[in-house]
PDB file of C-alpha atoms and ligand atoms in Angstrom:
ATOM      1  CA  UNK A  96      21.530 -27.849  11.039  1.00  0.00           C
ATOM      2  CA  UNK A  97      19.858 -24.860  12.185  1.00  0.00           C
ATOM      3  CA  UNK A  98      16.170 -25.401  13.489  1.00  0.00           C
ATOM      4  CA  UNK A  99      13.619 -23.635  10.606  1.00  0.00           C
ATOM      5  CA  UNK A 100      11.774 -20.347  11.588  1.00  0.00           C
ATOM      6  CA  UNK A 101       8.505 -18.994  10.268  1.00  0.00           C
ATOM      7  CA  UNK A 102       9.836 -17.312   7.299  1.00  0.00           C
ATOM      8  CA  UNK A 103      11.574 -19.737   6.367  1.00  0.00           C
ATOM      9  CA  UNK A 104       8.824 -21.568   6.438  1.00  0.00           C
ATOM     10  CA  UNK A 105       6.607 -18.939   4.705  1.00  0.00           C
ATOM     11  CA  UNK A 106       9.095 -18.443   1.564  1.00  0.00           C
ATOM     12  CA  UNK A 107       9.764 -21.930   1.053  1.00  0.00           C
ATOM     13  CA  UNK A 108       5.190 -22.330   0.977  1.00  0.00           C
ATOM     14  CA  UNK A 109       5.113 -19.141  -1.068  1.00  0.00           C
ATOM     15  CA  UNK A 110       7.801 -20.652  -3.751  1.00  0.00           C
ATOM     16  CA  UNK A 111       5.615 -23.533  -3.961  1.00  0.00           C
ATOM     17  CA  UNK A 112       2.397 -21.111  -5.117  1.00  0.00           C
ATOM     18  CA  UNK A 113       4.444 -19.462  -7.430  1.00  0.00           C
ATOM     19  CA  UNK A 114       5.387 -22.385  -9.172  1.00  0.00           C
ATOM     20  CA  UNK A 115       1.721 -22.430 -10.016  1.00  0.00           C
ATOM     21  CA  UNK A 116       1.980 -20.221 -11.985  1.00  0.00           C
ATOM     22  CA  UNK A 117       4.462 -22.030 -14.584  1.00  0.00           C
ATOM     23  CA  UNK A 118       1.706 -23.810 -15.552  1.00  0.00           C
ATOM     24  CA  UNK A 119       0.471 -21.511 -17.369  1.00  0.00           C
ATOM     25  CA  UNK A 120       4.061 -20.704 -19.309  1.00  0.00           C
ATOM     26  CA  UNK A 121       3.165 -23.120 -22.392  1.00  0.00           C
ATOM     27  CA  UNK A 122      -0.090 -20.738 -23.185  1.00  0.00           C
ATOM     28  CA  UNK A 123       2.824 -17.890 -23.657  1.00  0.00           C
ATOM     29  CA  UNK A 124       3.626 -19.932 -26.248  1.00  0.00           C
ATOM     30  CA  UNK A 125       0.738 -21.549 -27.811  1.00  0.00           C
ATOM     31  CA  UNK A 126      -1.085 -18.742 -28.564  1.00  0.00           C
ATOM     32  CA  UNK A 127      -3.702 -20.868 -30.686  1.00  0.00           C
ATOM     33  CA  UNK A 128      -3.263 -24.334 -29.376  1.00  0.00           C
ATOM     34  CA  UNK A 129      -4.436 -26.840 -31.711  1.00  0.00           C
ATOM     35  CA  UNK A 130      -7.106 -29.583 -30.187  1.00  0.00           C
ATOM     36  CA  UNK A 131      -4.425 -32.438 -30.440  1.00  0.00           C
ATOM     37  CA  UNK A 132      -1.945 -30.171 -28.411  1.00  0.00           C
ATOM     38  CA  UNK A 133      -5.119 -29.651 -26.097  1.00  0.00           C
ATOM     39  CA  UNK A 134      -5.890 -33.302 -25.744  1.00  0.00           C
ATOM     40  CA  UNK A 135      -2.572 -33.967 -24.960  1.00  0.00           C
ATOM     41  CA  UNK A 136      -2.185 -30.939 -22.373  1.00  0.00           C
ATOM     42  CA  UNK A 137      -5.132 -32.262 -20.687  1.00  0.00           C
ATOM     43  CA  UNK A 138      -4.054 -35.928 -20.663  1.00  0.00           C
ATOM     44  CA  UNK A 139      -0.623 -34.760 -19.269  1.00  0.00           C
ATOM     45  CA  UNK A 140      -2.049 -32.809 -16.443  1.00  0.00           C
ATOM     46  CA  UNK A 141      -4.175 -35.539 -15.861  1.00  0.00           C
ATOM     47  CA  UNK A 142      -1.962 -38.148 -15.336  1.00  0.00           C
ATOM     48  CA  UNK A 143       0.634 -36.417 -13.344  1.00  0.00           C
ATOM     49  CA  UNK A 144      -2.696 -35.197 -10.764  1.00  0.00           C
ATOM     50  CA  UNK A 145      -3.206 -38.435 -10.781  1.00  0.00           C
ATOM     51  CA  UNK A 146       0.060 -39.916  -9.698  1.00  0.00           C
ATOM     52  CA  UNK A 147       0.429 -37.321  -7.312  1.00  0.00           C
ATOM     53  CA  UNK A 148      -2.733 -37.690  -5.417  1.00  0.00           C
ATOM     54  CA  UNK A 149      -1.802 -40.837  -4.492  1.00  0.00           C
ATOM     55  CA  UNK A 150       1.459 -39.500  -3.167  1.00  0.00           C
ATOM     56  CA  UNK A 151      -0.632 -37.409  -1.120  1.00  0.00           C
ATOM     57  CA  UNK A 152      -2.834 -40.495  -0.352  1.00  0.00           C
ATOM     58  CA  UNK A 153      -0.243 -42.840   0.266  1.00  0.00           C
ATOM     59  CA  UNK A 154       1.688 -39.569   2.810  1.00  0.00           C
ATOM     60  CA  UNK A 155      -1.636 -39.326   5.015  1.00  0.00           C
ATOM     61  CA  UNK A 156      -2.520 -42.913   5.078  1.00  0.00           C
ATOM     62  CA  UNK A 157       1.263 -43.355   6.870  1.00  0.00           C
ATOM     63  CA  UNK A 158      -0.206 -41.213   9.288  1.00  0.00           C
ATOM     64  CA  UNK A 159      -3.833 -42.639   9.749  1.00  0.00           C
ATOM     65  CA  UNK A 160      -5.344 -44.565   7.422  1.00  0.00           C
ATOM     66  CA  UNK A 161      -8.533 -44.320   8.561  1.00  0.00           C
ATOM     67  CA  UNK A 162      -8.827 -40.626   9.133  1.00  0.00           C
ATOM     68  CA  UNK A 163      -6.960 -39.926   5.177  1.00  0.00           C
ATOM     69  CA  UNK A 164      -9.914 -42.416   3.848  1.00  0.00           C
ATOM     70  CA  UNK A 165     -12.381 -40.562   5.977  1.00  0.00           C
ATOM     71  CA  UNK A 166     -10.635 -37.117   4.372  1.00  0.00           C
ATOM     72  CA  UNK A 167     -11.039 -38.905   0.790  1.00  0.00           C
ATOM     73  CA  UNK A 168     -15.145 -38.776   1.326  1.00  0.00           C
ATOM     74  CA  UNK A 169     -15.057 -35.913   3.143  1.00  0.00           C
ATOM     75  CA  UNK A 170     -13.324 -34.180   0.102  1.00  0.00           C
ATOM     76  CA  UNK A 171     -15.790 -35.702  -2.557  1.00  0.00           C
ATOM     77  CA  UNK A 172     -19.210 -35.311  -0.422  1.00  0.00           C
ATOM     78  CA  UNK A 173     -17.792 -31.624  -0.141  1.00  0.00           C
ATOM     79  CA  UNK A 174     -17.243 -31.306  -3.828  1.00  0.00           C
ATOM     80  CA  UNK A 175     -20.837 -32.667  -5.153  1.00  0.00           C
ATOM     81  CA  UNK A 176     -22.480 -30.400  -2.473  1.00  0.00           C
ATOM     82  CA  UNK A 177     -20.731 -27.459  -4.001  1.00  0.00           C
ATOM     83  CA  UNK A 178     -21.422 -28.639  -7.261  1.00  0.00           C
ATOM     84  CA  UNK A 179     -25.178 -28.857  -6.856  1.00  0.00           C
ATOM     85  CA  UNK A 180     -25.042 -25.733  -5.028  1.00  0.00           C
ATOM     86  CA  UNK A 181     -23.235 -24.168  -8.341  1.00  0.00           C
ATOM     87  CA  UNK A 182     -25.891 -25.737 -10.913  1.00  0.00           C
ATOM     88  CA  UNK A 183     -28.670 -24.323  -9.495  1.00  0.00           C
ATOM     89  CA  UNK A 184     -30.445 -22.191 -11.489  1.00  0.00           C
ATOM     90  CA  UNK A 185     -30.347 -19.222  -9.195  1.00  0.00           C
ATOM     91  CA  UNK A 186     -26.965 -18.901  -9.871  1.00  0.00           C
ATOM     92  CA  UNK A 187     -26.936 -18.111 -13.237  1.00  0.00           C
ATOM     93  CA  UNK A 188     -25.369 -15.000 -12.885  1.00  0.00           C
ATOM     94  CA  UNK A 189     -22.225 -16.136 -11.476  1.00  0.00           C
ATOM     95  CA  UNK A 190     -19.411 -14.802 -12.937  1.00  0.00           C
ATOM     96  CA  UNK A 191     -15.904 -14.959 -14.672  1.00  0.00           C
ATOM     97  CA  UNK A 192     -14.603 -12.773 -17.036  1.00  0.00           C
ATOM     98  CA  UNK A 193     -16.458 -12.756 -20.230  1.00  0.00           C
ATOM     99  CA  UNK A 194     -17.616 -16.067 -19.930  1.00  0.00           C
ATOM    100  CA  UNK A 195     -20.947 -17.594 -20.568  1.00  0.00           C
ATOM    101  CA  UNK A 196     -23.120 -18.747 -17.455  1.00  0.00           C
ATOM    102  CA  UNK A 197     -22.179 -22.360 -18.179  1.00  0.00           C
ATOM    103  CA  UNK A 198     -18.477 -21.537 -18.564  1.00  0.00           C
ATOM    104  CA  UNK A 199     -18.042 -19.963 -15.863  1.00  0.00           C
ATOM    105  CA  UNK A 200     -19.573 -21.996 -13.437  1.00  0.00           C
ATOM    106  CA  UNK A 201     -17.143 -24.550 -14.658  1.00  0.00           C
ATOM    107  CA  UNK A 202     -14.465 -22.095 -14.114  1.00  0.00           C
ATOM    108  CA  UNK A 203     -15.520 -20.972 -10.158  1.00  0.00           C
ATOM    109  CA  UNK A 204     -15.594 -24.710  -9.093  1.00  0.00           C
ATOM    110  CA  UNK A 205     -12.671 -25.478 -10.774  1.00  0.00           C
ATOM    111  CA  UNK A 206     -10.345 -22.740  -9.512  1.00  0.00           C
ATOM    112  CA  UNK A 207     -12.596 -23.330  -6.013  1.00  0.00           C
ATOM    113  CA  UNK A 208     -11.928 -27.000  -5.522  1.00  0.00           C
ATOM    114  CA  UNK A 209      -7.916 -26.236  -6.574  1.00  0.00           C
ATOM    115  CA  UNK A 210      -7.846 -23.104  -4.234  1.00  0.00           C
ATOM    116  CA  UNK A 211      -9.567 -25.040  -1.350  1.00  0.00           C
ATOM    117  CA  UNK A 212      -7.585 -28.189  -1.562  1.00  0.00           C
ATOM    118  CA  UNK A 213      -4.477 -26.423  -1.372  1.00  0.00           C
ATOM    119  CA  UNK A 214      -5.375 -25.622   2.750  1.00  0.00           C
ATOM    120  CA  UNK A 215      -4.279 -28.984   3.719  1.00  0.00           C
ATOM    121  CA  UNK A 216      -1.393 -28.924   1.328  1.00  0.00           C
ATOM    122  CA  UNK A 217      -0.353 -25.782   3.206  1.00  0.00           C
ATOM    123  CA  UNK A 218      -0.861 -27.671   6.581  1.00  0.00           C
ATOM    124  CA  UNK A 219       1.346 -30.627   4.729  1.00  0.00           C
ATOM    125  CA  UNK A 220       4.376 -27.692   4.429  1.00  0.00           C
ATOM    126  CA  UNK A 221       3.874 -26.677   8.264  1.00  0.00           C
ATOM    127  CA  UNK A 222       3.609 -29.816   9.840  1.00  0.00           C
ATOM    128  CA  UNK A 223       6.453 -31.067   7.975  1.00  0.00           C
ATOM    129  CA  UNK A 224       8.538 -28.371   8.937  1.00  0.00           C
ATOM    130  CA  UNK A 225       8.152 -29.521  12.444  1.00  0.00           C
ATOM    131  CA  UNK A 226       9.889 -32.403  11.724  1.00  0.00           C
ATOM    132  CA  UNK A 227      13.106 -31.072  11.127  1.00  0.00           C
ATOM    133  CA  UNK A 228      14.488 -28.537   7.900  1.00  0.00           C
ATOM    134  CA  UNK A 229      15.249 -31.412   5.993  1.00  0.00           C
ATOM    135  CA  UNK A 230      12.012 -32.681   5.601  1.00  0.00           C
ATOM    136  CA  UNK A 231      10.208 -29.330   5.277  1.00  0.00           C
ATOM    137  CA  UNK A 232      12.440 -28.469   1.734  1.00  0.00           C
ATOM    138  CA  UNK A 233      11.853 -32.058   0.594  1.00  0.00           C
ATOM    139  CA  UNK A 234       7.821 -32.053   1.354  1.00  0.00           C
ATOM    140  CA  UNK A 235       7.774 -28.311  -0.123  1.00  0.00           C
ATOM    141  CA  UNK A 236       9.849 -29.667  -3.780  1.00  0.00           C
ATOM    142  CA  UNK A 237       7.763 -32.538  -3.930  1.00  0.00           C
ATOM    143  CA  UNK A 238       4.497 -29.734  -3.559  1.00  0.00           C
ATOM    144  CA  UNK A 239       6.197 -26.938  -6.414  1.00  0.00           C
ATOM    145  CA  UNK A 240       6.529 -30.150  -8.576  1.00  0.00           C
ATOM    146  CA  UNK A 241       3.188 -31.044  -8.098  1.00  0.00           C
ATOM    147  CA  UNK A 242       1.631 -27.711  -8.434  1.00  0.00           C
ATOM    148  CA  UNK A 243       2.765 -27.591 -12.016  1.00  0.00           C
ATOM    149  CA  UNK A 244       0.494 -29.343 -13.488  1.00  0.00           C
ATOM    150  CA  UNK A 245      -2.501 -27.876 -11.375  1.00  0.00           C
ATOM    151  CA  UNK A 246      -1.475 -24.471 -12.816  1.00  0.00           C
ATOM    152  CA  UNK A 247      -1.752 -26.449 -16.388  1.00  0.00           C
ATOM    153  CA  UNK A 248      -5.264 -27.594 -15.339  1.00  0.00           C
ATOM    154  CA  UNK A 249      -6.194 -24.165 -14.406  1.00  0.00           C
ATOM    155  CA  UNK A 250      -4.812 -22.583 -17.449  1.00  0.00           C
ATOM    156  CA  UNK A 251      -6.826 -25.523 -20.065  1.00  0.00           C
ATOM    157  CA  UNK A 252      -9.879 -24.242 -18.173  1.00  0.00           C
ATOM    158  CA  UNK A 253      -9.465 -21.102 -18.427  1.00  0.00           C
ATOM    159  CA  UNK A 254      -7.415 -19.794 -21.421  1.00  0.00           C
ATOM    160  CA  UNK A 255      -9.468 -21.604 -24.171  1.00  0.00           C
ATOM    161  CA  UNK A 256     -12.855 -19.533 -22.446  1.00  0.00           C
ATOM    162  CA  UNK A 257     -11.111 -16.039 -23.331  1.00  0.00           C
ATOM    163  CA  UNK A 258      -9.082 -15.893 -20.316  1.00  0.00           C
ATOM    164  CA  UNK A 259      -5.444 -14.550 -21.148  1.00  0.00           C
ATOM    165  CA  UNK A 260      -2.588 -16.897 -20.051  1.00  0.00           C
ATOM    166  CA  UNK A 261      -1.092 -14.226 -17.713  1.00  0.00           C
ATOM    167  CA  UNK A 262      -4.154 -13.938 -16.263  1.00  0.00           C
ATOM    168  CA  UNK A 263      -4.230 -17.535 -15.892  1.00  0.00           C
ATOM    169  CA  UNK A 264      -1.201 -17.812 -14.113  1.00  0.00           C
ATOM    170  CA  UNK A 265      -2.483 -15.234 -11.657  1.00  0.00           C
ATOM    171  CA  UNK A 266      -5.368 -17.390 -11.146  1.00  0.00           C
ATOM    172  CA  UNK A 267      -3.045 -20.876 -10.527  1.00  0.00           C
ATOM    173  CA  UNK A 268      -0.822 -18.878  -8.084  1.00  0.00           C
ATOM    174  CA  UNK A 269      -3.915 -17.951  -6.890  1.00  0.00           C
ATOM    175  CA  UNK A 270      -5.417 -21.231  -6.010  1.00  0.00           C
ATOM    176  CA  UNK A 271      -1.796 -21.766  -4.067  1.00  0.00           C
ATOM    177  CA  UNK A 272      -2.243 -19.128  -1.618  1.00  0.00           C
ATOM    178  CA  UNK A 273      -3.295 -21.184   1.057  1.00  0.00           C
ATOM    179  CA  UNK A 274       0.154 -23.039   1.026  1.00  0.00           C
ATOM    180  CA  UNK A 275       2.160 -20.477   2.459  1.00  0.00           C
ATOM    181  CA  UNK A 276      -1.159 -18.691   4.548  1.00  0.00           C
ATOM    182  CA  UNK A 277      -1.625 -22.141   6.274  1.00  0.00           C
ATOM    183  CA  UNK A 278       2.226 -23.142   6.281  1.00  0.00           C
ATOM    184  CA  UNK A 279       3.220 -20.988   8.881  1.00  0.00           C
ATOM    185  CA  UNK A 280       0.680 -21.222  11.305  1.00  0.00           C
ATOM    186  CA  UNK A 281       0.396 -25.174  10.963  1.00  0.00           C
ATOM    187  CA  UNK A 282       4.495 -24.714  11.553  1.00  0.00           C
ATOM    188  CA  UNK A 283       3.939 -22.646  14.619  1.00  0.00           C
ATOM    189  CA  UNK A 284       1.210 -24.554  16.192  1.00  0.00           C
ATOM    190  CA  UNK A 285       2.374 -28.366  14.772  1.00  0.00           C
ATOM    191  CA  UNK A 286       0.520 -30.349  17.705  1.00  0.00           C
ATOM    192  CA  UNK A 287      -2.608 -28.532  16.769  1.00  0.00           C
ATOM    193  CA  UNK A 288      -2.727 -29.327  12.967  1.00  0.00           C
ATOM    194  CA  UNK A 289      -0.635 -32.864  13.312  1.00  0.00           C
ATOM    195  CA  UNK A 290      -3.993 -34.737  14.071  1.00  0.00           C
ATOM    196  CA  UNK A 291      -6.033 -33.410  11.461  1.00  0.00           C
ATOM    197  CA  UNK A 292      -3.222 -33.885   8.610  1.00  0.00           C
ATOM    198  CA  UNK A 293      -4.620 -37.145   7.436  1.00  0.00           C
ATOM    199  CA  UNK A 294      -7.565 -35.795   6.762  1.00  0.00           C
ATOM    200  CA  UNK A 295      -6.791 -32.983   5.210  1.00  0.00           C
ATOM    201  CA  UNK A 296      -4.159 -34.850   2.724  1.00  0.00           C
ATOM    202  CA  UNK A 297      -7.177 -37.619   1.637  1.00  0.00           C
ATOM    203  CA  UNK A 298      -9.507 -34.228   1.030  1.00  0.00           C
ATOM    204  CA  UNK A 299      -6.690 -33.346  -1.296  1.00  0.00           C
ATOM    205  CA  UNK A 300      -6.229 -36.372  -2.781  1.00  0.00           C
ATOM    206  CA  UNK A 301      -9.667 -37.179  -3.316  1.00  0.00           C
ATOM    207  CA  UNK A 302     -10.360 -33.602  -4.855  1.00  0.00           C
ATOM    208  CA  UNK A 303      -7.542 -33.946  -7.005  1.00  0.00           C
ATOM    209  CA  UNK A 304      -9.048 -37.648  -8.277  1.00  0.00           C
ATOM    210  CA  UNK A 305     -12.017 -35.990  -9.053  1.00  0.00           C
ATOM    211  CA  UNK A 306     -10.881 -33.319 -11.000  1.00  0.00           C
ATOM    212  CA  UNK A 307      -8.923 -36.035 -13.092  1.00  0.00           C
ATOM    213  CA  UNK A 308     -12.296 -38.000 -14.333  1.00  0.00           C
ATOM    214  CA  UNK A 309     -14.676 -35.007 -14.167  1.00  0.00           C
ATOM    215  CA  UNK A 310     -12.531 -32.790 -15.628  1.00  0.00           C
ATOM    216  CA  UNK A 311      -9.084 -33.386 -17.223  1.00  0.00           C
ATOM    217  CA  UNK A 312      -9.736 -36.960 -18.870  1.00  0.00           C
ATOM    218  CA  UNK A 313     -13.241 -35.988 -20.335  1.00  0.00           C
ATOM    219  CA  UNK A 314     -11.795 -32.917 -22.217  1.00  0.00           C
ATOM    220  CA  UNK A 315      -8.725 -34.712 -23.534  1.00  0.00           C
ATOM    221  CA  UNK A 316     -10.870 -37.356 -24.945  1.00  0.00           C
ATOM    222  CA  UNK A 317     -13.051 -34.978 -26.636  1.00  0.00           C
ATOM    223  CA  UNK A 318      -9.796 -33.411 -28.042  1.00  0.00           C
ATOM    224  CA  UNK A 319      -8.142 -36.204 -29.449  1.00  0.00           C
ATOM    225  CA  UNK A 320      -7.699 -40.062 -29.884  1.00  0.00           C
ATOM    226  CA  UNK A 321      -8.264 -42.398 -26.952  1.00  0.00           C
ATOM    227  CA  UNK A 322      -4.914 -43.944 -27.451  1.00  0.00           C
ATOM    228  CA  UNK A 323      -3.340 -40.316 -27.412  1.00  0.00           C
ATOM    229  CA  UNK A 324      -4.975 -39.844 -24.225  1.00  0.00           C
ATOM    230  CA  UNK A 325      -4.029 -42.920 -22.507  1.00  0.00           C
ATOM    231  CA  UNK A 326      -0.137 -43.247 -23.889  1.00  0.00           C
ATOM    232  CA  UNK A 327       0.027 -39.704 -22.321  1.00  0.00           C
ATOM    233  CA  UNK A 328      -1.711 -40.353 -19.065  1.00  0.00           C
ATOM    234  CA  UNK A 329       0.868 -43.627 -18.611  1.00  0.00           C
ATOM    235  CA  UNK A 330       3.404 -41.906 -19.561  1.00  0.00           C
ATOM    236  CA  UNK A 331       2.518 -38.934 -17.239  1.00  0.00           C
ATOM    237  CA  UNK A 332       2.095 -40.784 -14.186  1.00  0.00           C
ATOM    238  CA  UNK A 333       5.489 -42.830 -14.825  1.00  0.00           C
ATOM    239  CA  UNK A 334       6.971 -39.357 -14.785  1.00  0.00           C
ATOM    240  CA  UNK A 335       6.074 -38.062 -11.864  1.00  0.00           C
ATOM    241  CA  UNK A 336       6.249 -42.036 -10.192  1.00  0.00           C
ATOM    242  CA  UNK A 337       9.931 -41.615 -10.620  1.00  0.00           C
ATOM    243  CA  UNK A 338       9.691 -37.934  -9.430  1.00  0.00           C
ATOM    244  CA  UNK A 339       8.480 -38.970  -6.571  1.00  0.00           C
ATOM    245  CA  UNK A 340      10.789 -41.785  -5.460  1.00  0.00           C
ATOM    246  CA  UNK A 341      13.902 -39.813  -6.465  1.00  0.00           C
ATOM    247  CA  UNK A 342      13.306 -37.148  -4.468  1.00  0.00           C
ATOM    248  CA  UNK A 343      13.336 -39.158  -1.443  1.00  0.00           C
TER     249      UNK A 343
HETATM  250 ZN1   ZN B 114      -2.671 -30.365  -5.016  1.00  0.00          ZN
END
């Protein structure tokens, strides 16, 4: 097998950002969701973030478990800092579309924490390029799969706050960018970024977690039944569970 080179490297981390963007597609759809269909959205997105953080978990703690658990605080001392930051009064005026103050302070930290998480996930594609072709497609699959239902996230923020759903999907491809920015660098330079993988997959992973309870779970319970929410989130981790150990 030929040895990868950078654009290679670059599509393969820009096909992963685009498929973002698909999860926006069922808003193409649903033009008018109804709440249960939101609930349920919500609880699905949830549950598959949540199975795949641990992937990412799991992937750094291989690595270094003690730098990954270190990248897991990092990630959520990070996020309440920005957080406070955001709820300040002072910032009032920040702003997103047509939204209201409140919404749209939701909106910048959620597309924020998404678009900054996905550095490390870009390092992820690089360094695992390094380690051979094969490994680089198979670590870039599992990350389009995953992106999915970050995209969905996205969208459930956005679209019921007035946001279109193709505008939406710019905003989860978006958030991606940094895959294929940080991919090829992190390719080029592997022995640089190897070291600080770890940490950068438990930041993931731990942002990712948070979004889950702060975010996704809250607003599917407010949507619909408890039981609705938590046959979906089972059933949405099983999913992507078996998604992840098939692919391997
Ligand atoms: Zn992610």
């Amino acid at each position: 097998m030929e040895a990868p080179g950078a654009t290679q490297v670059f599509l393969l981390a820009l096909m992963t950002a685009v498929a973002t963007g698909a999860g926006a597609l069922p808003f193409l759809f649903a033009k008018r969701p109804s709440r249960k269909w939101m609930g349920a959205s919500n609880a699905l997105a949830g549950g598959l973030m949540l199975a795949a953080s641990f992937g990412l978990i799991y992937e750094g703690a291989s690595r270094g478990l003690f730098r990954t658990t270190a990248g897991m605080v990092l990630g959520l001392l990070f996020i309440l800092l920005t957080r406070a930051f955001l709820q300040e009064e002072k910032h009032d005026r920040v702003a997103f579309a047509a939204m209201s103050p409140l919404d749209a302070r939701k909106a910048v930290l959620i597309v924020g924490i998404m678009t900054l998480h996905s550095f490390t996930e870009g390092i992820g594609i690089g360094v695992s390029f390094g380690g051979g072709e094969a490994l680089g497609v198979f670590i870039s699959v599992a990350l389009a799969v995953h992106n999915v239902p970050e995209g969905l996230a996205i969208s459930l923020v956005l679209v019921p706050r007035g946001v279109s759903a193709l505008r939406a999907a710019m905003w989860s491809v978006f958030s991606s960018l940094p895959q294929p920015l940080m991919a090829v660098p992190a390719f080029l330079f592997v022995g640089l970024f190897e070291p600080v993988l770890p940490v950068g997959l438990g930041f993931a992973g731990g942002a990712m977690i948070w979004m889950v309870f702060s975010e996704l779970l809250p607003d599917a319970l407010e949507e619909t039944s408890s039981n609705a929410v938590a046959v979906v989130t089972t059933l949405a981790v099983t999913a992507m569970v078996l998604f992840q150990f098939l692919i391997r």
